[in-house]
Amino acid sequence: MTAVPARRPAPATRWVRGPGVPWRRTVDGCVLARPADGEPLALSAAAAEIWAALAEPATVDEVACRLAASCGLAAADVRGDVARAVADLHAHGLVEPR
Amino acid sequence: MTAPTAPSAPTAPVGPGARDAGGGPPACGPADGEVLDAVAAHGLPGSTRALPARPLPDDRWRPVLRRARATRLVGLLAAAAVDGALPVTDAQLDQLAATHTDAMALAVRLEHELGVVLDALAAAGVEVRLLKGSAVARTAYPDPSQRPFSDLDLLVRGEQLPAAVACLGELGFRREQPELRPGFDRRFGKSVTLTHDARGTAVDLHRTFVMGPLGLTIDTEALFAHPDRLEIAGREVAALSPTDRLVHACYNAAVGEVPARALALRDVAQLALADDGADRDAVVDRVAPWQGQAVVARAVTLAWQRFALADRTPLSQWAARYEPGRVEQRRLTASLAGRRYAAKALASLPVIPGVRGKAAFAAAVGLPQRAARNRSALAWWARGLRGARATVARAGEARG
């Protein structure tokens, strides 16, 4: 499958995991099956934290705050990375706007 | 902080090679076998198996990791390392992480495939119950990442087996072995394995739990009653009830391979120590009509011994005391993996109802249709020859 090019999500959009995406924790992150074709995708530890945060609907800012708090950084420092990761997850059909 | 990383491709391809290679798992030394038994026991309450207090030297670590992968203990190995119960070096942790990710990639791929397969079977009117891997991983283990699996196992009613095989054929699956004779699978078979070459996945369609007389005496229709409803890949999936899950794990561990696989025994211990499936009376009552008490007793006893479980439960105490009758013991012995095919076939005859049924079974086993013969003609004849020799030898012993 060719993923749709990732676009930055709108700030107010709330995101949540796509329904029924099979996934597993791994030693250093997690692995998920892409809904379109079942192709496995490995996430790093930080991206896995974003995945964990999106078990419930959340904006990019909310996820950034949570991630920043867990590693002792300012939310502004991680917001861009979170936005890119959410956009990538969306492009693969793994998260959706709520 | 490590910047969040966008999803990336898996580190290794997922394919048929991820299934256990034929010829059994790679060997490792006795001391490493002890390590793997302790890994297999990791997290079990009451186990007195001890993991090494220091990282293994690399020349021991490598065979342990290889064997853990081949025997699907890599999930428990990862859990032991992440929990700090098994010290590992940074390099060993990297190797373990890659191996575990491969195993989990296969698991999620199979769960995706499960959705496709279940949709197709439902459209064909085939009712199934999910067995083993995904069902046990999701219900019995504290984290499903501890329990890898390498295929999908589904229970199908015998009369629906041909429709199920045809349905999966339309999805691109092909059966590994031809049917011995038309109608054999749905009447006497244990399971049909189908593989999808392009996707590298396999589905086992089970009619019953094991080959031989023990499998033929199971009331398979009863297994469809009271299903456990699980949510997998966004859909509701019917699995065996908790009690039947434990019973199936016992059949798989006690009869499926000799010696029993550590993961199969871990499933037994994991389910037997769970709150919802280990009621002794429910388990024993369930298998009594099938004369399967010896199976449960063997599996539970082997699990308690293998993992040095100090805690006694009503089920483990019953298992330790249970003494099977002669017929039950004979059926168990004949059903064990590794027993001669002829011995299993002979032991199966008495439990097959009716003269016609016995004749159909004997004809299929003794004179398989051309496709099955051609598949492995030498193996069939060699098997028949071995069976004939064994029969002659036993007759001689009896006369002597």
mmCIF file with all atom_site columns, C-alpha atoms in Angstrom, chain B residues 176-260:
data_model
loop_
_atom_site.group_PDB
_atom_site.id
_atom_site.type_symbol
_atom_site.label_atom_id
_atom_site.label_alt_id
_atom_site.label_comp_id
_atom_site.label_asym_id
_atom_site.label_entity_id
_atom_site.label_seq_id
_atom_site.pdbx_PDB_ins_code
_atom_site.Cartn_x
_atom_site.Cartn_y
_atom_site.Cartn_z
_atom_site.occupancy
_atom_site.B_iso_or_equiv
_atom_site.pdbx_formal_charge
_atom_site.auth_seq_id
_atom_site.auth_comp_id
_atom_site.auth_asym_id
_atom_site.auth_atom_id
_atom_site.pdbx_PDB_model_num
ATOM 1  C CA . GLU B 1 176 ? -0.653  -28.731 2.522  1.00 0.00 ? 176 GLU B CA 1
ATOM 2  C CA . GLN B 1 177 ? -1.750  -32.371 2.306  1.00 0.00 ? 177 GLN B CA 1
ATOM 3  C CA . PRO B 1 178 ? -4.498  -33.876 0.174  1.00 0.00 ? 178 PRO B CA 1
ATOM 4  C CA . GLU B 1 179 ? -7.352  -35.644 1.895  1.00 0.00 ? 179 GLU B CA 1
ATOM 5  C CA . LEU B 1 180 ? -6.725  -39.382 2.401  1.00 0.00 ? 180 LEU B CA 1
ATOM 6  C CA . ARG B 1 181 ? -10.099 -40.250 0.913  1.00 0.00 ? 181 ARG B CA 1
ATOM 7  C CA . PRO B 1 182 ? -13.182 -38.170 0.213  1.00 0.00 ? 182 PRO B CA 1
ATOM 8  C CA . GLY B 1 183 ? -15.008 -37.601 3.479  1.00 0.00 ? 183 GLY B CA 1
ATOM 9  C CA . PHE B 1 184 ? -12.095 -38.599 5.714  1.00 0.00 ? 184 PHE B CA 1
ATOM 10 C CA . ASP B 1 185 ? -11.429 -35.114 7.056  1.00 0.00 ? 185 ASP B CA 1
ATOM 11 C CA . ARG B 1 186 ? -14.971 -34.405 8.160  1.00 0.00 ? 186 ARG B CA 1
ATOM 12 C CA . ARG B 1 187 ? -15.466 -37.836 9.750  1.00 0.00 ? 187 ARG B CA 1
ATOM 13 C CA . PHE B 1 188 ? -12.111 -38.798 11.219 1.00 0.00 ? 188 PHE B CA 1
ATOM 14 C CA . GLY B 1 189 ? -9.541  -36.073 10.605 1.00 0.00 ? 189 GLY B CA 1
ATOM 15 C CA . LYS B 1 190 ? -7.903  -33.938 13.246 1.00 0.00 ? 190 LYS B CA 1
ATOM 16 C CA . SER B 1 191 ? -7.264  -30.820 11.172 1.00 0.00 ? 191 SER B CA 1
ATOM 17 C CA . VAL B 1 192 ? -6.526  -29.443 7.738  1.00 0.00 ? 192 VAL B CA 1
ATOM 18 C CA . THR B 1 193 ? -3.613  -27.045 7.348  1.00 0.00 ? 193 THR B CA 1
ATOM 19 C CA . LEU B 1 194 ? -3.817  -24.415 4.644  1.00 0.00 ? 194 LEU B CA 1
ATOM 20 C CA . THR B 1 195 ? -1.087  -21.954 3.733  1.00 0.00 ? 195 THR B CA 1
ATOM 21 C CA . HIS B 1 196 ? -1.070  -18.724 1.775  1.00 0.00 ? 196 HIS B CA 1
ATOM 22 C CA . ASP B 1 197 ? 2.202   -18.576 -0.098 1.00 0.00 ? 197 ASP B CA 1
ATOM 23 C CA . ALA B 1 198 ? 2.010   -14.901 -1.014 1.00 0.00 ? 198 ALA B CA 1
ATOM 24 C CA . ARG B 1 199 ? 1.161   -13.727 2.486  1.00 0.00 ? 199 ARG B CA 1
ATOM 25 C CA . GLY B 1 200 ? 3.199   -16.354 4.310  1.00 0.00 ? 200 GLY B CA 1
ATOM 26 C CA . THR B 1 201 ? 0.382   -17.212 6.705  1.00 0.00 ? 201 THR B CA 1
ATOM 27 C CA . ALA B 1 202 ? -1.158  -20.512 7.695  1.00 0.00 ? 202 ALA B CA 1
ATOM 28 C CA . VAL B 1 203 ? -4.558  -21.541 9.009  1.00 0.00 ? 203 VAL B CA 1
ATOM 29 C CA . ASP B 1 204 ? -5.268  -24.819 10.793 1.00 0.00 ? 204 ASP B CA 1
ATOM 30 C CA . LEU B 1 205 ? -8.894  -25.835 10.532 1.00 0.00 ? 205 LEU B CA 1
ATOM 31 C CA . HIS B 1 206 ? -9.462  -28.272 13.402 1.00 0.00 ? 206 HIS B CA 1
ATOM 32 C CA . ARG B 1 207 ? -12.243 -30.797 13.539 1.00 0.00 ? 207 ARG B CA 1
ATOM 33 C CA . THR B 1 208 ? -11.027 -32.068 16.896 1.00 0.00 ? 208 THR B CA 1
ATOM 34 C CA . PHE B 1 209 ? -8.114  -31.524 19.285 1.00 0.00 ? 209 PHE B CA 1
ATOM 35 C CA . VAL B 1 210 ? -5.749  -34.415 18.551 1.00 0.00 ? 210 VAL B CA 1
ATOM 36 C CA . MET B 1 211 ? -5.213  -37.375 16.228 1.00 0.00 ? 211 MET B CA 1
ATOM 37 C CA . GLY B 1 212 ? -6.096  -40.900 17.237 1.00 0.00 ? 212 GLY B CA 1
ATOM 38 C CA . PRO B 1 213 ? -8.662  -42.350 19.632 1.00 0.00 ? 213 PRO B CA 1
ATOM 39 C CA . LEU B 1 214 ? -8.560  -39.454 22.073 1.00 0.00 ? 214 LEU B CA 1
ATOM 40 C CA . GLY B 1 215 ? -9.512  -37.010 19.354 1.00 0.00 ? 215 GLY B CA 1
ATOM 41 C CA . LEU B 1 216 ? -12.274 -39.236 18.050 1.00 0.00 ? 216 LEU B CA 1
ATOM 42 C CA . THR B 1 217 ? -14.026 -39.527 21.423 1.00 0.00 ? 217 THR B CA 1
ATOM 43 C CA . ILE B 1 218 ? -14.327 -35.771 21.987 1.00 0.00 ? 218 ILE B CA 1
ATOM 44 C CA . ASP B 1 219 ? -17.868 -34.417 21.670 1.00 0.00 ? 219 ASP B CA 1
ATOM 45 C CA . THR B 1 220 ? -16.869 -31.605 19.334 1.00 0.00 ? 220 THR B CA 1
ATOM 46 C CA . GLU B 1 221 ? -20.399 -30.236 19.065 1.00 0.00 ? 221 GLU B CA 1
ATOM 47 C CA . ALA B 1 222 ? -20.319 -29.505 22.787 1.00 0.00 ? 222 ALA B CA 1
ATOM 48 C CA . LEU B 1 223 ? -17.309 -27.246 22.204 1.00 0.00 ? 223 LEU B CA 1
ATOM 49 C CA . PHE B 1 224 ? -19.522 -24.830 20.287 1.00 0.00 ? 224 PHE B CA 1
ATOM 50 C CA . ALA B 1 225 ? -21.767 -24.235 23.295 1.00 0.00 ? 225 ALA B CA 1
ATOM 51 C CA . HIS B 1 226 ? -21.116 -21.286 25.639 1.00 0.00 ? 226 HIS B CA 1
ATOM 52 C CA . PRO B 1 227 ? -18.468 -19.474 23.577 1.00 0.00 ? 227 PRO B CA 1
ATOM 53 C CA . ASP B 1 228 ? -16.277 -16.782 25.049 1.00 0.00 ? 228 ASP B CA 1
ATOM 54 C CA . ARG B 1 229 ? -16.662 -13.564 23.046 1.00 0.00 ? 229 ARG B CA 1
ATOM 55 C CA . LEU B 1 230 ? -13.402 -11.742 22.406 1.00 0.00 ? 230 LEU B CA 1
ATOM 56 C CA . GLU B 1 231 ? -12.733 -8.543  20.508 1.00 0.00 ? 231 GLU B CA 1
ATOM 57 C CA . ILE B 1 232 ? -9.918  -8.925  18.007 1.00 0.00 ? 232 ILE B CA 1
ATOM 58 C CA . ALA B 1 233 ? -9.123  -6.651  15.093 1.00 0.00 ? 233 ALA B CA 1
ATOM 59 C CA . GLY B 1 234 ? -12.292 -4.673  15.617 1.00 0.00 ? 234 GLY B CA 1
ATOM 60 C CA . ARG B 1 235 ? -14.688 -7.565  15.531 1.00 0.00 ? 235 ARG B CA 1
ATOM 61 C CA . GLU B 1 236 ? -16.271 -9.980  17.954 1.00 0.00 ? 236 GLU B CA 1
ATOM 62 C CA . VAL B 1 237 ? -14.647 -13.388 17.764 1.00 0.00 ? 237 VAL B CA 1
ATOM 63 C CA . ALA B 1 238 ? -16.111 -16.525 19.327 1.00 0.00 ? 238 ALA B CA 1
ATOM 64 C CA . ALA B 1 239 ? -13.552 -18.577 21.209 1.00 0.00 ? 239 ALA B CA 1
ATOM 65 C CA . LEU B 1 240 ? -13.817 -21.657 23.403 1.00 0.00 ? 240 LEU B CA 1
ATOM 66 C CA . SER B 1 241 ? -15.142 -21.180 26.916 1.00 0.00 ? 241 SER B CA 1
ATOM 67 C CA . PRO B 1 242 ? -12.429 -20.719 29.586 1.00 0.00 ? 242 PRO B CA 1
ATOM 68 C CA . THR B 1 243 ? -12.855 -24.312 30.768 1.00 0.00 ? 243 THR B CA 1
ATOM 69 C CA . ASP B 1 244 ? -12.621 -25.686 27.240 1.00 0.00 ? 244 ASP B CA 1
ATOM 70 C CA . ARG B 1 245 ? -9.573  -23.497 26.582 1.00 0.00 ? 245 ARG B CA 1
ATOM 71 C CA . LEU B 1 246 ? -7.801  -25.195 29.468 1.00 0.00 ? 246 LEU B CA 1
ATOM 72 C CA . VAL B 1 247 ? -8.973  -28.611 28.315 1.00 0.00 ? 247 VAL B CA 1
ATOM 73 C CA . HIS B 1 248 ? -7.677  -27.943 24.806 1.00 0.00 ? 248 HIS B CA 1
ATOM 74 C CA . ALA B 1 249 ? -4.355  -26.694 26.191 1.00 0.00 ? 249 ALA B CA 1
ATOM 75 C CA . CYS B 1 250 ? -4.080  -29.967 28.117 1.00 0.00 ? 250 CYS B CA 1
ATOM 76 C CA . TYR B 1 251 ? -4.696  -32.075 25.000 1.00 0.00 ? 251 TYR B CA 1
ATOM 77 C CA . ASN B 1 252 ? -2.177  -29.995 23.065 1.00 0.00 ? 252 ASN B CA 1
ATOM 78 C CA . ALA B 1 253 ? 0.487   -30.251 25.763 1.00 0.00 ? 253 ALA B CA 1
ATOM 79 C CA . ALA B 1 254 ? -0.047  -33.860 26.782 1.00 0.00 ? 254 ALA B CA 1
ATOM 80 C CA . VAL B 1 255 ? -0.405  -35.418 23.349 1.00 0.00 ? 255 VAL B CA 1
ATOM 81 C CA . GLY B 1 256 ? 0.689   -32.864 20.760 1.00 0.00 ? 256 GLY B CA 1
ATOM 82 C CA . GLU B 1 257 ? 4.442   -33.387 21.124 1.00 0.00 ? 257 GLU B CA 1
ATOM 83 C CA . VAL B 1 258 ? 6.707   -35.679 23.092 1.00 0.00 ? 258 VAL B CA 1
ATOM 84 C CA . PRO B 1 259 ? 8.466   -34.318 25.061 1.00 0.00 ? 259 PRO B CA 1
ATOM 85 C CA . ALA B 1 260 ? 5.903   -31.634 25.664 1.00 0.00 ? 260 ALA B CA 1
#
